[in-house]
Coordinates of C-alpha atoms in Angstrom, one line a residue:
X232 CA 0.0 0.0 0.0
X233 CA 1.0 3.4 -1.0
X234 CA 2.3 5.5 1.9
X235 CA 3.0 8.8 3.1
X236 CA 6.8 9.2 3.7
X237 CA 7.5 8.6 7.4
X238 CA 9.8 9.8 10.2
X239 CA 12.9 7.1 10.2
X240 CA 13.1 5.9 13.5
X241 CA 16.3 4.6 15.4
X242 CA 15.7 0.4 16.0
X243 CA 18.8 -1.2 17.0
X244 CA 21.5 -0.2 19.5
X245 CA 22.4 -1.9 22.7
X246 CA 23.0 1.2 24.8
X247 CA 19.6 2.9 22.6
X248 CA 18.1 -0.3 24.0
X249 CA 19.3 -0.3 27.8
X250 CA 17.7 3.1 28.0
X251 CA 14.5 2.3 26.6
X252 CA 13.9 -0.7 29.1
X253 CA 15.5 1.5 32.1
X254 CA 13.4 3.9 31.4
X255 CA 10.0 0.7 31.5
X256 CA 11.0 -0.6 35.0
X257 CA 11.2 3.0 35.9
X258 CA 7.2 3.5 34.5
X259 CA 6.7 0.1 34.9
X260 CA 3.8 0.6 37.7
X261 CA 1.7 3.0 35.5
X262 CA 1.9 0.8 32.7
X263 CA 0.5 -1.9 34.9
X264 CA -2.3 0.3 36.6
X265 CA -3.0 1.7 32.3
X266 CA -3.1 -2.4 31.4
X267 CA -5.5 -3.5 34.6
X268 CA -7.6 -0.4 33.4
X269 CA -7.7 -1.6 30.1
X270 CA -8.4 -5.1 30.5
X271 CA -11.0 -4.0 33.1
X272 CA -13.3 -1.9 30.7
X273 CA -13.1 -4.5 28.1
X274 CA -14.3 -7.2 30.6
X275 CA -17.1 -5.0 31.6
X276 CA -18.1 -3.7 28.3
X277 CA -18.2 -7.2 26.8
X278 CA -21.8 -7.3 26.0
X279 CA -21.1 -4.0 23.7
X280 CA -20.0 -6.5 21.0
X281 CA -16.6 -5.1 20.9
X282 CA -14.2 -7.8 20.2
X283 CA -11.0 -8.5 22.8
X284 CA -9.0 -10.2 19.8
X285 CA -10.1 -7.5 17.4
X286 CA -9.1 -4.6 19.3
X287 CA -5.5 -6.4 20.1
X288 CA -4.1 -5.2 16.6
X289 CA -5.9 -2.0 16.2
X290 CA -4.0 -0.9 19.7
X291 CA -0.7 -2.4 18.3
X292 CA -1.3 -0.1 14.4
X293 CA -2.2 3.1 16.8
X294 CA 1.1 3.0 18.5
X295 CA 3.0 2.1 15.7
X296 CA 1.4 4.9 14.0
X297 CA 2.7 7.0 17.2
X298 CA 6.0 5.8 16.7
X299 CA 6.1 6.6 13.1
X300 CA 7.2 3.3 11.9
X301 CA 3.8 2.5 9.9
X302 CA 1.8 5.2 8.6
X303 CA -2.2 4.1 9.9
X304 CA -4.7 7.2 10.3
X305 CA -7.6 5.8 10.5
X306 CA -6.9 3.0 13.0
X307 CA -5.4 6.3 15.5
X308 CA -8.3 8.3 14.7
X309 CA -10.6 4.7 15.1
X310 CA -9.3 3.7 18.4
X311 CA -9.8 6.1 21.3
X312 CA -14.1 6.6 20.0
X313 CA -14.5 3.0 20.5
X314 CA -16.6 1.6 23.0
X315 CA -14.8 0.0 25.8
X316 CA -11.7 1.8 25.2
X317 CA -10.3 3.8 27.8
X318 CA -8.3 6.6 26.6
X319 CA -7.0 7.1 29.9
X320 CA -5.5 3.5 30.3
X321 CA -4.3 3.7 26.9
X322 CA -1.8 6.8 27.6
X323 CA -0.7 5.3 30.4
X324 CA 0.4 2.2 28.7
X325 CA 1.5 3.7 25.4
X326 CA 2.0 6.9 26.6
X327 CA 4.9 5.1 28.9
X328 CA 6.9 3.4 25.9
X329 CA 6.4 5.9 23.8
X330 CA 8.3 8.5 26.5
X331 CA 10.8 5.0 26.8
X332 CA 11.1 5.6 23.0
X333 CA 11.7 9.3 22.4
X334 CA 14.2 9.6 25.0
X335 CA 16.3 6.2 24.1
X336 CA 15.0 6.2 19.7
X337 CA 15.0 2.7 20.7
X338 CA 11.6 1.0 18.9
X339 CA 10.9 -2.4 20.1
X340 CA 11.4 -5.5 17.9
X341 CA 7.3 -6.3 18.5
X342 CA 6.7 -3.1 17.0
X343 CA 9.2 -2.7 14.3
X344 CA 7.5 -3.1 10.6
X345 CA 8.3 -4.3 8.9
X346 CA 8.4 -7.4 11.1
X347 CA 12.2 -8.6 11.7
X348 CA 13.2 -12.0 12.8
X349 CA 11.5 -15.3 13.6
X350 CA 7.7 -15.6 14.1
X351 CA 6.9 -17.1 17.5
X352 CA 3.6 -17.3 19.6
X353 CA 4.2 -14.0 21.3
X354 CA 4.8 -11.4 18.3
X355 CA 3.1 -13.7 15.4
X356 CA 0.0 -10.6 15.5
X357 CA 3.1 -8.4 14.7
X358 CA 4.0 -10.7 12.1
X359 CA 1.1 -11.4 10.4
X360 CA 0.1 -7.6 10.0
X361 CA 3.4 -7.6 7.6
X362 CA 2.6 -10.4 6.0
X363 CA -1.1 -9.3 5.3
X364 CA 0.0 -5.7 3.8
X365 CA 2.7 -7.8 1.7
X366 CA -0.1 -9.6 0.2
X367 CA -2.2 -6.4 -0.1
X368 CA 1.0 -5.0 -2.4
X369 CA 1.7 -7.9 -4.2
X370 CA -2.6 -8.9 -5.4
X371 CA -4.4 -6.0 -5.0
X372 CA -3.3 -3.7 -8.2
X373 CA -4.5 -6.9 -10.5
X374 CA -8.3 -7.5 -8.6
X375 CA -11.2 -5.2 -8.9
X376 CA -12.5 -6.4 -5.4
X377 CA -11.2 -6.7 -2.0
X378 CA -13.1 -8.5 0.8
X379 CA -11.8 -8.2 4.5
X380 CA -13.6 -11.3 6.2
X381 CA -14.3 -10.4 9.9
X382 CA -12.6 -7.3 9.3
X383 CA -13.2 -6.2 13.4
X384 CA -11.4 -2.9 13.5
X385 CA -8.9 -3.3 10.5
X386 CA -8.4 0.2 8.7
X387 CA -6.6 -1.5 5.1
X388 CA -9.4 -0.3 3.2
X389 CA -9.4 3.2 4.1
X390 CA -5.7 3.2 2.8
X391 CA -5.9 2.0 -0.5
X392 CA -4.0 3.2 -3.1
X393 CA -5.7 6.5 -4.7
X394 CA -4.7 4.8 -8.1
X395 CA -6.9 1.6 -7.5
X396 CA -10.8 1.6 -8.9
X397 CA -12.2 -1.8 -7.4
X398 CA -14.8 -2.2 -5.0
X399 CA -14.2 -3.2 -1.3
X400 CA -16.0 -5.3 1.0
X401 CA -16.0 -5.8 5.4
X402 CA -17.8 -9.1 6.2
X403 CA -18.3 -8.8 10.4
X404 CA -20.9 -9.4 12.9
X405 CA -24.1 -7.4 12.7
X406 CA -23.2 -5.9 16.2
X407 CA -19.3 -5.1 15.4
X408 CA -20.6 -3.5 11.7
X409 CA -22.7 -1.3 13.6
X410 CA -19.8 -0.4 15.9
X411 CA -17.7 0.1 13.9
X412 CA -19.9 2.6 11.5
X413 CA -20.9 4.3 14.2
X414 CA -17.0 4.9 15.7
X415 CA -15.9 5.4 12.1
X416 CA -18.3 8.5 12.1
X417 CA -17.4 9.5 15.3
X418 CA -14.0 9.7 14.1
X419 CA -14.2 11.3 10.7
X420 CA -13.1 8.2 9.0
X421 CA -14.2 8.6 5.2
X422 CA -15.7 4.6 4.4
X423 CA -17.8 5.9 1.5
X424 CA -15.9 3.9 -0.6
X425 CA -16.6 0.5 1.5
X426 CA -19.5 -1.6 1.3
X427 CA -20.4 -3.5 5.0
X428 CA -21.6 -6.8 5.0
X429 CA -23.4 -7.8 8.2
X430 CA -22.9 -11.6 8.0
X431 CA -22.4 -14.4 10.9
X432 CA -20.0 -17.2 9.6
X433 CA -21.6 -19.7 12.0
X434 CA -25.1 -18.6 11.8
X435 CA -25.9 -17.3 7.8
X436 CA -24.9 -17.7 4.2
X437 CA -22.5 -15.1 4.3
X438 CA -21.2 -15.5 0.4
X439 CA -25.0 -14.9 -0.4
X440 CA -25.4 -11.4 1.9
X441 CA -22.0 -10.4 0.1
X442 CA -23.6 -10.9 -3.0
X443 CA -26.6 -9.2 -2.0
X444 CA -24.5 -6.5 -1.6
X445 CA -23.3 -6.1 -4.8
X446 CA -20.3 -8.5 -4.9
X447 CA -19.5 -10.2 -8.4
X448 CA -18.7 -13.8 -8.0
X449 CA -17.1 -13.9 -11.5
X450 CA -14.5 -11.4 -11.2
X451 CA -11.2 -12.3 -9.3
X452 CA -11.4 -11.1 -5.7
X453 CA -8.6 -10.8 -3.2
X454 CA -9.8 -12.2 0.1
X455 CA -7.7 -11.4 3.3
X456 CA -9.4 -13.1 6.2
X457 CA -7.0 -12.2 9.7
X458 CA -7.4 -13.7 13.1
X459 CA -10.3 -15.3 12.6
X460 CA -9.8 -19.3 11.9
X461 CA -9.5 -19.8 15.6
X462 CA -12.4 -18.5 16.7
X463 CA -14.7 -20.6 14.2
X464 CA -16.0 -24.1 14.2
X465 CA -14.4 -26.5 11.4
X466 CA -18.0 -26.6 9.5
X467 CA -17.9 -22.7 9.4
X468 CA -14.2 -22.9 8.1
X469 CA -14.5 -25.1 5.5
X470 CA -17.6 -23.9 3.8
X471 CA -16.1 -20.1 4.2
X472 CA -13.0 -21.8 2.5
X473 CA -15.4 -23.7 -0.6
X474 CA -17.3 -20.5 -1.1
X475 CA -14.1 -19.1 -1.8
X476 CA -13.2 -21.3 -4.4
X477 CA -16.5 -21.0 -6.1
X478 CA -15.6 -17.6 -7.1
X479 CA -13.4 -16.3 -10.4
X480 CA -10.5 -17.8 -11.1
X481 CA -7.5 -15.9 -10.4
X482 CA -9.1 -15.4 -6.8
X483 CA -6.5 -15.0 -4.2
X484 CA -7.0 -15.6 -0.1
X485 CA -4.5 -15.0 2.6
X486 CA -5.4 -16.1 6.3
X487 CA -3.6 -17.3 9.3
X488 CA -4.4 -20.3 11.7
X489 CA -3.6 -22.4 14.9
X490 CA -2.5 -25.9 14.9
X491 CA -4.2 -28.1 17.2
X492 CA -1.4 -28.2 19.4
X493 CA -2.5 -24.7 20.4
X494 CA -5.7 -26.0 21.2
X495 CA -4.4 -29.1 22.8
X496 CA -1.3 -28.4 24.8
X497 CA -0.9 -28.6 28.3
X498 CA 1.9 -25.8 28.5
X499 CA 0.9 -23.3 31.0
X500 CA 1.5 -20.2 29.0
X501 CA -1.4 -22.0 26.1
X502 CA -3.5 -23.0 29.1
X503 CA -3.4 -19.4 30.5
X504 CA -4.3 -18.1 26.6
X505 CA -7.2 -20.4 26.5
X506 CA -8.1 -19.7 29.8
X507 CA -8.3 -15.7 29.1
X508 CA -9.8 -16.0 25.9
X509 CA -12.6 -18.2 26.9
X510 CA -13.2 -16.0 30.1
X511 CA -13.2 -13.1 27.4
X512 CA -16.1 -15.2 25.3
X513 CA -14.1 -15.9 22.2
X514 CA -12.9 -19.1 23.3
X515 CA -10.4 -21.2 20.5
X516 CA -12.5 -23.8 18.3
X517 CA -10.0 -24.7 14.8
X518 CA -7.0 -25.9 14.3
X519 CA -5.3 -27.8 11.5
X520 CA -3.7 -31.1 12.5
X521 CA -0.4 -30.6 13.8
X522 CA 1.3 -34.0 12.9
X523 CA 3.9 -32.9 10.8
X524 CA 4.5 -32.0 8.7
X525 CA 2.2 -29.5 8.4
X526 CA 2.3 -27.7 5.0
X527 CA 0.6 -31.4 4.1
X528 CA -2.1 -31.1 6.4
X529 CA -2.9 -27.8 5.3
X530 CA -2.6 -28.9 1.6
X531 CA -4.9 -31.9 2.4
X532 CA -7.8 -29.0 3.9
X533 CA -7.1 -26.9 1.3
X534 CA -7.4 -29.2 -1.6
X535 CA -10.4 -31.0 0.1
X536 CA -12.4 -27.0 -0.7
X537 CA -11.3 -26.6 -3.6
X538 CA -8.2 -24.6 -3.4
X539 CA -4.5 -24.6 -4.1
X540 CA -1.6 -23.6 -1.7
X541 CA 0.8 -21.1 -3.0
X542 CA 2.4 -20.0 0.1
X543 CA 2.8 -20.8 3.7
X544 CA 4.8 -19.7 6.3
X545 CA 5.0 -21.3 10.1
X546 CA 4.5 -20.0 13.5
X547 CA 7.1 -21.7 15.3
X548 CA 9.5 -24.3 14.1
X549 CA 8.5 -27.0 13.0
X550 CA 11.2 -30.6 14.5
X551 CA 10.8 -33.7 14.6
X552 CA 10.4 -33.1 18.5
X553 CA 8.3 -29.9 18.3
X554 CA 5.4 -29.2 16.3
X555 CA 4.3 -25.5 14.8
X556 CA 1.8 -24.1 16.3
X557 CA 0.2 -22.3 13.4
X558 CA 1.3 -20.4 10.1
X559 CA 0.0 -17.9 7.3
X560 CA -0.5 -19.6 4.3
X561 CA -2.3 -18.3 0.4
X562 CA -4.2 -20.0 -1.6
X563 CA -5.5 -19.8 -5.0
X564 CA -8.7 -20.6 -6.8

C-alpha cells in the first residue's frame, strides 16, 4: 500500500536499547495500573460487541502509528471513539513506551514493521500484519474487489492506493458492523468507498449477503481473512473456504491459523491463553492437525475445498520433536 513518507526511526543499538527498558521498570507501575484499566473496561463492556481479539491489533497499528514506523490514520483516529476503550488507560500504557522511545530512539522489535526475525507465539500478531499488507502489495493492483472477512477494526481499506478503482467489502458481525460505522463517524473516517456486510460465519450464508451486496462472483477477488480461523467451528471454516473457491478464477486468499497443538497443549503459558480468551467469550475452536509436517495437512484441507496452496509460512518451528503451532499460508482458486 501506497504511503506517506514517514519519520525514520532509530531500532537497534544496545545502549539505545538499555535506556528504553531502564526507562520501562522506571514506569513500569503506570503501565500496569493503564493495562489493569484496560483489561478492566473491556471485561465489563463485553456485551457492547466489541471484540478483545479485534481490538489487540488495532491498539498495536495506533502505537505504531505514534511511533512513526507504519503510517495508519484511521486505525489512530478509530481507536480512542471506540466503546470499551479507555483513553486514559491507553496513555498510560503507550504513553509510557512511547516516553521509553523518544528519550532512548530505541523501537521495540514487536513493534518494528516491517516485522524482523523469527515468528513465535508472542509477536506472530506483529507478524502477520506484515505479512497481510505484503499480500495487499503484491494482489491487489490486478483484482477489482477486495473482501476483509471479519474485518473487526482493520483500517486496510481506508488506505488504498488513490490509483486503484475496485470495490471493497468488510464481512463482520451485525453488532461489530454497527460499531464500527458508528466509531468510524465519530471519528471522521471517510468509508464511502466500502460496502459493510453484516454476515455471521456460524449462523448465515455469508457468500449470499456479500452478493446481495453487490459482490460479483465472477471477477477475481482478493480475500484477506485475519485472526479469525480460531475462533470458528471447522464446518464454518470449510464452507467459508469452498465458497471461496467457487468464485473467479485468479481469486487469491491469505489467512492465518492455529495448529491443534494450540488448542491441545498442556503448556501453562497456552492453558493461561485459553483460559483468558474463553473467560473473554471468544474461546479457541479450529485448528489444522499438527502432525507434521504441516504444509501437508494444510494442503490436504485446502485441496479438500477446492483450493491450491501457494504459500505458507509457520509459527514456530516446525522438528521432529516440536510441532508449529500455526502459520499464514495463500491460496489460490
Amino acid at each position: 500500500m501506497t504511503e506517506p513518507k514517514q519519520e525514520t526511526v532509530s531500532r537497534c543499538g544496545p545502549f539505545a536499547a538499555i535506556i528504553f527498558y531502564i526507562i520501562c521498570i522506571l514506569l513500569f507501575p503506570a503501565m500496569v495500573i493503564g493495562y489493569v484499566f484496560w483489561v478492566g473496561k473491556l471485561y465489563a463492556k463485553r456485551n457492547t460487541g466489541v471484540s478483545g481479539t479485534a481490538q489487540g491489533p488495532l491498539s498495536a497499528r495506533w502505537f505504531q502509528h505514534r511511533l512513526g514506523v507504519r503510517y495508519d490514520e484511521p486505525a489512530h483516529r478509530l481507536l480512542m471513539v471506540l466503546p470499551g476503550i479507555s483513553p486514559f488507560a491507553v496513555w498510560l500504557l503507550f504513553g509510557s513506551l512511547q516516553l521509553a522511545h523518544r528519550l532512548s530512539g530505541y523501537v521495540p522489535p514487536i513493534f518494528r514493521y516491517p516485522f524482523e526475525g523469527d515468528v513465535t507465539f508472542s509477536n506472530q500478531v506483529s507478524a502477520r500484519q506484515t505479512f497481510y499488507d505484503g499480500v495487499a502489495d503484491k494482489y491487489l493492483a490486478d483484482m477489482p474487489q477486495f473482501v476483509i472477512l471479519g474485518a473487526g477494526f482493520d483500517t486496510r481499506a481506508y488506505r488504498l492506493p488513490r490509483q486503484w478503482r475496485g470495490r471493497s467489502f468488510e464481512v463482520d458481525t451485525p453488532e461489530t458492523i454497527a460499531i464500527k460505522q458508528k466509531a468510524l463517524k465519530v471519528a471522521e473516517v471517510d468509508s464511502a468507498g466500502v460496502t459493510f456486510v453484516a454476515a455471521n460465519f456460524e449462523k448465515e450464508d455469508w457468500f449470499n449477503c456479500l452478493v446481495e451486496a453487490g459482490f460479483d462472483a465472477d471477477k477475481p477477488t482478493l480475500f484477506l481473512w485475519e485472526g479469525v480461523t480460531p475462533y470458528l467451528d471447522r464446518i464454518a471454516v470449510e464452507d467459508t473456504l469452498r465458497k471461496i473457491a467457487g468464485c473467479a478464477r485468479g481469486s487469491v486468499v491469505a489467512f492465518d491459523y492455529f495448529t491443534t497443538e494450540v488448542l491441545e497443549s498442556q503448556s501453562l503459558h497456552l492453558r493461561l491463553v485459553r483460559a483468558s480468551l474463553q473467560a473473554g467469550g471468544e474461546p479457541l475452536k479450529f485448528g489444522i492437525d499438527s502432525t507434521p509436517p504441516t504444509s501437508e495437512r494444510l494442503v490436504e484441507l485446502l485441496q479438500s475445498c477446492g483450493l491450491t496452496l501457494r504459500e505458507q509460512h509457520l509459527l514456530g518451528k516446525e522438528t521432529a520433536g516440536k510441532r508449529a503451532l500455526g502459520g499464514y499460508a495463500i491460496a489460490v482458486v
